[in-house]
Coordinates of C-alpha atoms and ligand atoms in Angstrom, one line a residue:
X700 CA 9.3 -2.1 108.9
X701 CA 12.1 -4.1 110.1
X702 CA 15.9 -3.3 108.4
X703 CA 17.9 -6.7 108.3
X704 CA 21.3 -5.1 109.2
X705 CA 23.4 -8.1 108.4
X706 CA 22.3 -8.3 105.3
X707 CA 22.5 -4.6 104.5
X708 CA 26.2 -5.3 105.9
X709 CA 26.8 -8.2 103.2
X710 CA 25.1 -6.6 100.6
X711 CA 27.7 -3.5 101.1
X712 CA 29.9 -5.6 100.9
X713 CA 30.0 -7.6 98.0
X714 CA 29.1 -4.1 95.8
X715 CA 32.5 -2.6 96.5
X716 CA 34.0 -6.5 95.6
X717 CA 32.2 -7.0 92.4
X718 CA 32.6 -3.3 91.0
X719 CA 28.1 -3.0 91.3
X720 CA 25.7 -1.0 91.7
X721 CA 21.8 -1.2 93.0
X722 CA 19.8 0.8 90.5
X723 CA 16.0 1.1 92.1
X724 CA 13.0 2.9 91.2
X725 CA 10.8 4.5 93.2
X726 CA 8.4 1.8 93.3
X727 CA 10.8 -0.3 95.6
X728 CA 9.9 -1.0 99.3
X729 CA 12.2 1.5 101.7
X730 CA 15.0 -0.5 102.5
X731 CA 15.4 -1.4 99.1
X732 CA 15.3 2.6 98.8
X733 CA 17.9 3.3 101.8
X734 CA 20.6 1.1 100.0
X735 CA 20.4 2.4 96.3
X736 CA 23.0 3.5 95.1
X737 CA 21.1 5.4 92.5
X738 CA 16.8 5.6 93.0
X739 CA 14.4 7.5 89.7
X740 CA 11.9 6.9 88.1
X741 CA 12.1 4.8 84.2
X742 CA 13.6 7.6 82.8
X743 CA 16.2 8.5 85.6
X744 CA 17.1 5.4 85.2
X745 CA 17.3 4.5 81.9
X746 CA 19.7 7.7 81.5
X747 CA 22.1 6.6 84.6
X748 CA 22.4 3.2 83.1
X749 CA 24.4 4.9 79.6
X750 CA 26.2 6.1 81.4
X751 CA 27.4 4.1 84.4
X752 CA 31.2 2.4 85.1
X753 CA 30.6 -0.5 86.6
X754 CA 30.3 -4.0 85.8
X755 CA 27.8 -5.6 87.8
X756 CA 24.1 -3.5 87.8
X757 CA 21.8 -4.9 89.9
X758 CA 18.1 -3.6 88.9
X759 CA 15.8 -3.2 92.1
X760 CA 12.5 -3.5 89.6
X761 CA 10.8 -4.5 87.4
X762 CA 12.1 -6.6 84.1
X763 CA 10.8 -4.1 81.0
X764 CA 13.5 -1.8 83.3
X765 CA 16.2 -4.1 83.1
X766 CA 15.9 -5.1 79.5
X767 CA 15.9 -0.8 78.7
X768 CA 19.4 -1.0 81.7
X769 CA 20.9 -4.3 79.6
X770 CA 20.5 -2.8 75.9
X771 CA 21.9 0.1 76.6
X772 CA 24.6 -0.8 78.0
X773 CA 25.3 -5.0 76.2
X774 CA 28.7 -5.6 77.7
X775 CA 27.9 -5.2 80.9
X776 CA 26.4 -7.6 83.9
X777 CA 22.6 -6.8 84.1
X778 CA 21.1 -9.0 87.3
X779 CA 17.7 -9.0 88.6
X780 CA 16.9 -10.1 91.9
X781 CA 13.6 -12.1 90.6
X782 CA 12.6 -12.5 87.1
X783 CA 9.2 -13.1 88.0
X784 CA 9.2 -8.7 88.2
X785 CA 7.0 -8.7 85.1
X786 CA 4.3 -5.8 84.5
X787 CA 1.2 -5.8 83.4
X788 CA 1.2 -2.5 81.0
X789 CA 4.2 -4.2 78.9
X790 CA 2.4 -7.4 78.9
X791 CA 0.0 -6.0 77.5
X792 CA 0.8 -5.3 74.0
X793 CA 2.4 -8.6 72.6
X794 CA 5.2 -8.5 69.2
X795 CA 3.1 -10.7 66.7
X796 CA -0.9 -8.5 68.1
X797 CA 2.1 -5.2 68.2
X798 CA 3.4 -5.8 64.7
X799 CA -0.1 -6.5 62.7
X800 CA -1.3 -2.7 64.5
X801 CA 1.7 -1.1 62.9
X802 CA 1.2 -2.9 59.7
X803 CA -2.3 -1.9 59.2
X804 CA -2.0 1.6 60.5
X805 CA 1.2 1.8 58.0
X806 CA 3.0 5.7 57.6
X807 CA 2.9 6.7 61.3
X808 CA 5.4 7.2 63.4
X809 CA 5.8 4.4 67.0
X810 CA 6.4 5.9 70.0
X811 CA 6.3 2.9 72.7
X812 CA 6.2 4.2 76.8
X813 CA 10.0 2.2 78.5
X814 CA 7.2 -0.1 79.8
X815 CA 7.6 -2.7 77.4
X816 CA 9.3 -6.1 76.0
X817 CA 12.8 -5.8 74.1
X818 CA 11.1 -7.1 71.1
X819 CA 8.3 -4.0 71.5
X820 CA 10.8 -1.5 71.8
X821 CA 12.8 -3.2 68.4
X822 CA 9.1 -2.0 66.7
X823 CA 9.6 1.3 67.9
X824 CA 10.8 4.5 67.0
X825 CA 10.9 6.6 70.2
X826 CA 10.7 5.6 73.6
X827 CA 9.3 8.1 76.1
X828 CA 8.3 8.1 79.0
X829 CA 6.2 9.4 81.7
X830 CA 8.2 12.5 82.4
X831 CA 9.1 13.3 78.0
X832 CA 6.5 11.4 76.8
X833 CA 4.5 15.0 75.9
X834 CA 7.5 16.1 74.8
X835 CA 8.5 13.6 72.6
X836 CA 5.2 13.8 70.3
X837 CA 6.0 17.5 70.6
X838 CA 8.8 17.0 69.2
X839 CA 8.0 15.3 66.2
X840 CA 6.0 17.8 63.1
X841 CA 2.4 19.0 64.0
X842 CA 1.4 17.2 60.5
X843 CA 3.2 13.8 62.0
X844 CA 0.6 10.7 62.4
X845 CA 1.8 9.0 65.5
X846 CA 1.1 5.1 67.0
X847 CA 1.4 5.4 71.1
X848 CA 0.9 2.1 73.3
X849 CA 0.9 0.4 75.2
X850 CA -0.8 2.5 78.0
X851 CA -4.2 3.9 77.1
X852 CA -4.2 6.4 80.1
X853 CA -1.4 8.2 79.6
X854 CA -1.7 7.7 75.4
X855 CA -4.7 9.4 76.2
X856 CA -4.3 11.8 77.6
X857 CA -1.0 12.7 75.9
X858 CA -3.6 13.4 73.3
X859 CA -5.8 15.6 74.9
X860 CA -2.6 17.6 75.7
X861 CA -1.6 18.1 72.3
X862 CA -4.1 17.7 69.8
X863 CA -2.3 15.3 67.8
X864 CA -3.7 12.1 65.8
X865 CA -2.6 9.6 67.7
X866 CA -3.6 6.2 67.2
X867 CA -3.6 4.5 70.8
X868 CA -3.1 0.7 72.2
X869 CA -5.6 -0.6 74.3
X870 CA -2.9 -1.5 77.3
X871 CA -2.9 -0.7 80.8
X872 CA -1.3 -1.2 84.4
X873 CA -3.2 -3.1 86.6
X874 CA -2.4 -1.0 89.6
X875 CA -2.9 2.3 88.4
X876 CA -6.1 1.7 86.5
X877 CA -6.9 -0.4 90.1
X878 CA -7.1 3.3 92.1
X879 CA -11.0 3.8 93.7
X880 CA -12.2 7.1 92.8
X881 CA -14.4 6.8 95.5
X882 CA -11.5 7.0 97.9
X883 CA -9.5 9.9 96.1
X884 CA -13.5 12.1 97.2
X885 CA -13.5 10.5 100.4
X886 CA -10.0 11.6 101.4
X887 CA -10.3 15.1 100.0
X888 CA -13.1 15.3 101.9
X889 CA -11.7 14.7 104.8
X890 CA -8.6 16.5 104.0
X891 CA -10.0 19.8 103.1
X892 CA -7.0 21.4 100.9
X893 CA -5.1 18.9 100.7
X894 CA -4.4 18.1 97.1
X895 CA -5.1 15.0 95.0
X896 CA -2.0 14.2 92.7
X897 CA -2.2 11.3 90.3
X898 CA 0.4 9.6 87.1
X899 CA -1.2 9.9 83.8
X900 CA -1.6 5.8 84.1
X901 CA -4.9 6.5 86.1
X902 CA -8.0 6.5 84.4
X903 CA -9.7 9.8 83.8
X904 CA -11.7 9.6 86.3
X905 CA -9.4 10.1 88.3
X906 CA -6.9 12.4 85.8
X907 CA -9.7 14.5 86.2
X908 CA -10.3 15.7 90.1
X909 CA -6.1 15.9 90.2
X910 CA -4.5 19.0 90.6
X911 CA -1.4 17.6 89.5
X912 CA -0.5 14.9 86.7
X913 CA 2.7 13.5 86.5
X914 CA 5.5 11.0 86.4
X915 CA 6.8 9.6 89.6
X916 CA 10.0 11.5 89.4
X917 CA 7.5 15.0 88.5
X918 CA 5.1 14.2 91.4
X919 CA 7.9 14.0 93.9
X920 CA 9.2 17.8 92.9
X921 CA 5.6 18.9 92.5
X922 CA 5.0 18.2 96.1
X923 CA 8.7 20.3 97.1
X924 CA 7.9 22.7 95.2
X925 CA 3.6 23.6 95.9
X926 CA 3.2 25.1 99.3
X927 CA 0.4 22.7 100.2
X928 CA 0.8 20.7 103.2
X929 CA -1.6 17.4 103.1
X930 CA -1.0 15.4 99.2
X931 CA -3.6 12.2 98.1
X932 CA -0.7 10.5 96.2
X933 CA -2.0 8.3 93.7
X934 CA 0.2 6.3 92.6
X935 CA 2.2 2.9 93.5
X936 CA 3.2 3.5 97.3
X937 CA 7.2 2.6 97.3
X938 CA 7.2 6.8 96.2
X939 CA 6.0 7.7 100.0
X940 CA 9.0 7.1 101.2
X941 CA 11.1 9.5 98.8
X942 CA 8.5 11.9 99.5
X943 CA 8.2 11.7 103.5
X944 CA 12.6 11.9 103.4
X945 CA 12.4 15.1 101.4
X946 CA 9.0 16.7 102.9
X947 CA 9.6 15.3 106.5
X948 CA 6.8 18.5 107.9
X949 CA 4.0 17.3 105.0
X950 CA 1.4 15.0 105.0
X951 CA 0.8 11.9 102.3
X952 CA -1.5 9.1 101.8
X953 CA -2.2 6.7 99.9
X954 CA -5.2 5.7 97.8
X955 CA -6.7 2.3 98.4
X956 CA -7.5 0.0 95.2
X957 CA -11.2 0.1 94.5
X958 CA -13.9 -1.9 96.3
X959 CA -12.1 -1.7 99.6
X960 CA -11.7 1.9 102.0
X961 CA -8.1 1.6 103.2
X962 CA -4.9 -0.3 102.7
X963 CA -2.2 -0.1 99.7
X964 CA -2.8 -0.5 96.0
X965 CA 0.5 -1.9 95.8
X966 CA 2.4 -3.2 92.5
X967 CA 3.4 -7.5 93.7
X968 CA 6.1 -7.3 90.9
X969 CA 7.5 -4.3 92.2
X970 CA 6.9 -6.4 95.6
X971 CA 8.5 -9.6 94.4
X972 CA 12.5 -8.0 95.1
X973 CA 13.2 -7.8 98.2
X974 CA 16.7 -7.3 100.3
X975 CA 17.5 -11.1 100.7
X976 CA 16.8 -12.1 96.8
X977 CA 19.6 -8.9 96.2
X978 CA 22.0 -10.1 98.4
X979 CA 21.7 -13.7 97.0
X980 CA 22.1 -12.4 93.1
X981 CA 25.1 -10.0 93.9
X982 CA 26.3 -13.6 95.5
X983 CA 25.7 -15.3 92.2
X984 CA 25.2 -13.2 89.7
X985 CA 22.1 -14.1 88.7
X986 CA 19.9 -14.1 87.0
X987 CA 21.0 -12.2 84.4
X988 CA 18.9 -10.2 82.0
X989 CA 20.3 -11.0 78.5
X990 CA 18.3 -9.9 75.3
X991 CA 19.8 -11.1 71.9
X992 CA 22.1 -9.0 70.3
X993 CA 20.0 -8.9 67.4
X994 CA 17.3 -6.9 69.0
X995 CA 19.4 -5.1 71.1
X996 CA 20.4 -3.6 67.6
X997 CA 17.2 -2.2 67.2
X998 CA 16.0 -1.5 70.3
X999 CA 18.4 0.5 71.3
X1000 CA 17.4 2.7 68.0
X1001 CA 14.2 4.3 70.1
X1002 CA 15.2 5.1 73.5
X1003 CA 19.4 6.3 72.2
X1004 CA 17.0 8.4 70.2
X1005 CA 14.1 9.6 73.9
X1006 CA 17.5 10.2 75.2
X1007 CA 18.4 12.6 72.4
X1008 CA 15.5 14.6 73.1
X1009 CA 15.6 14.6 76.8
X1010 CA 18.8 16.0 76.7
X1011 CA 18.1 18.7 73.7
X1012 CA 15.4 19.5 76.0
X1013 CA 17.0 19.1 79.6
X1014 CA 14.8 16.5 80.5
Ligands
13P1385 P1 7.2 6.1 86.1 O1 8.0 6.5 84.4 O2 7.0 7.9 86.5 O3 8.5 6.0 86.8 O4 6.8 5.5 86.2 C1 6.8 4.0 85.8 C2 6.4 3.1 85.4 O5 6.1 1.6 85.8 C3 4.5 3.6 86.2 O6 3.8 1.7 86.7

C-alpha cells in the first residue's frame, strides 16, 4: 500500500491542535491502524471510549461503534469519517421488528451484541461483544430466559456453549457469512499443520472445522500463544496487519468469499474509511455522530452493565 506521508503529518498536527484521538477497529486498512491512537476490538473500543479525556474522538470503524462511543461520552464530539460506514448486521435488526419480538416473548432478558443501532440498545438489558458474550450470558442465573440479537451465528454458538434457554434473532453479518468452506478446507490441505481460526459470526460449518473460535482480540492473542506457524484466518482481513506486526515469523492466510477461489473477503463498510477522509473529518469536525439524548439515557444502561460485568470478570 502506498502511504501519503504528507497527509499523515497533517492528521498528526490537527490531532494535536484539537486534542483529538483516533480510535480504529482491527478491520481498518493498515495505513489507518498505523496512525491510530488506539486499535481494538469492539469491546476494547467501548472500554477506551469510557475513559478518554480527548475533546474529539474520530472513530475509524463503522457507525454502531461511533454511536457506542457517543453514548458513553455524550459530552464529547464524536466523528466518523464516512457516515455511510454502516453494518449489515445492525441493519438486520430494525427497531419495530425487534420490539415486536421482545413483546411476543415476554419475561426474557434481552442481550444484544454491540453491533446494533442505538435504538436497539435502548430496548436491551445488557450489551455484549464477541469477546464477552459467553461470560455475559453466564453471569445471569441459570434459569433466566434470554433473547439474544442480532447475530444468529454468534447467538447459536453461545447457546451451544452455555446450554441456556436463548431465543436467537435471525440476523447476520454479510462478510462472515460469505467465507468459503471449500477454500478453507483446500487451504488446510495445502498447509498441513496449519490452524483454522474463525470469528463466531461465521456459519456453523466453518465453526465446526475451526481450531479456535473467538473475537478479533481473541484471535490475536491465540496466534501469539499458539506454537503453530501457519494460520488460516476466517474474519475480515484487516486483522492481518496486527497479526503480522505481532508475529512476523508466522504466516497468516486470508480466506476468500464463497464462489471465489482467491482474494479477500473485505467489509465494504469498514473500507469506506480512508486517511483522506480522516484528515477532512478532523479538519472540518464532521460528519458528527449524534444520538438523541432520550435514546442515550436508555442505550447507555446495557452498555454500562456490560462494562461493569466485564470489569468484574477482568475481561
Ligand atoms: P469484534 O468484537 O471481534 O471486534 O468484532 C466486531 C465485528 O464487527 C465483527 O463483525
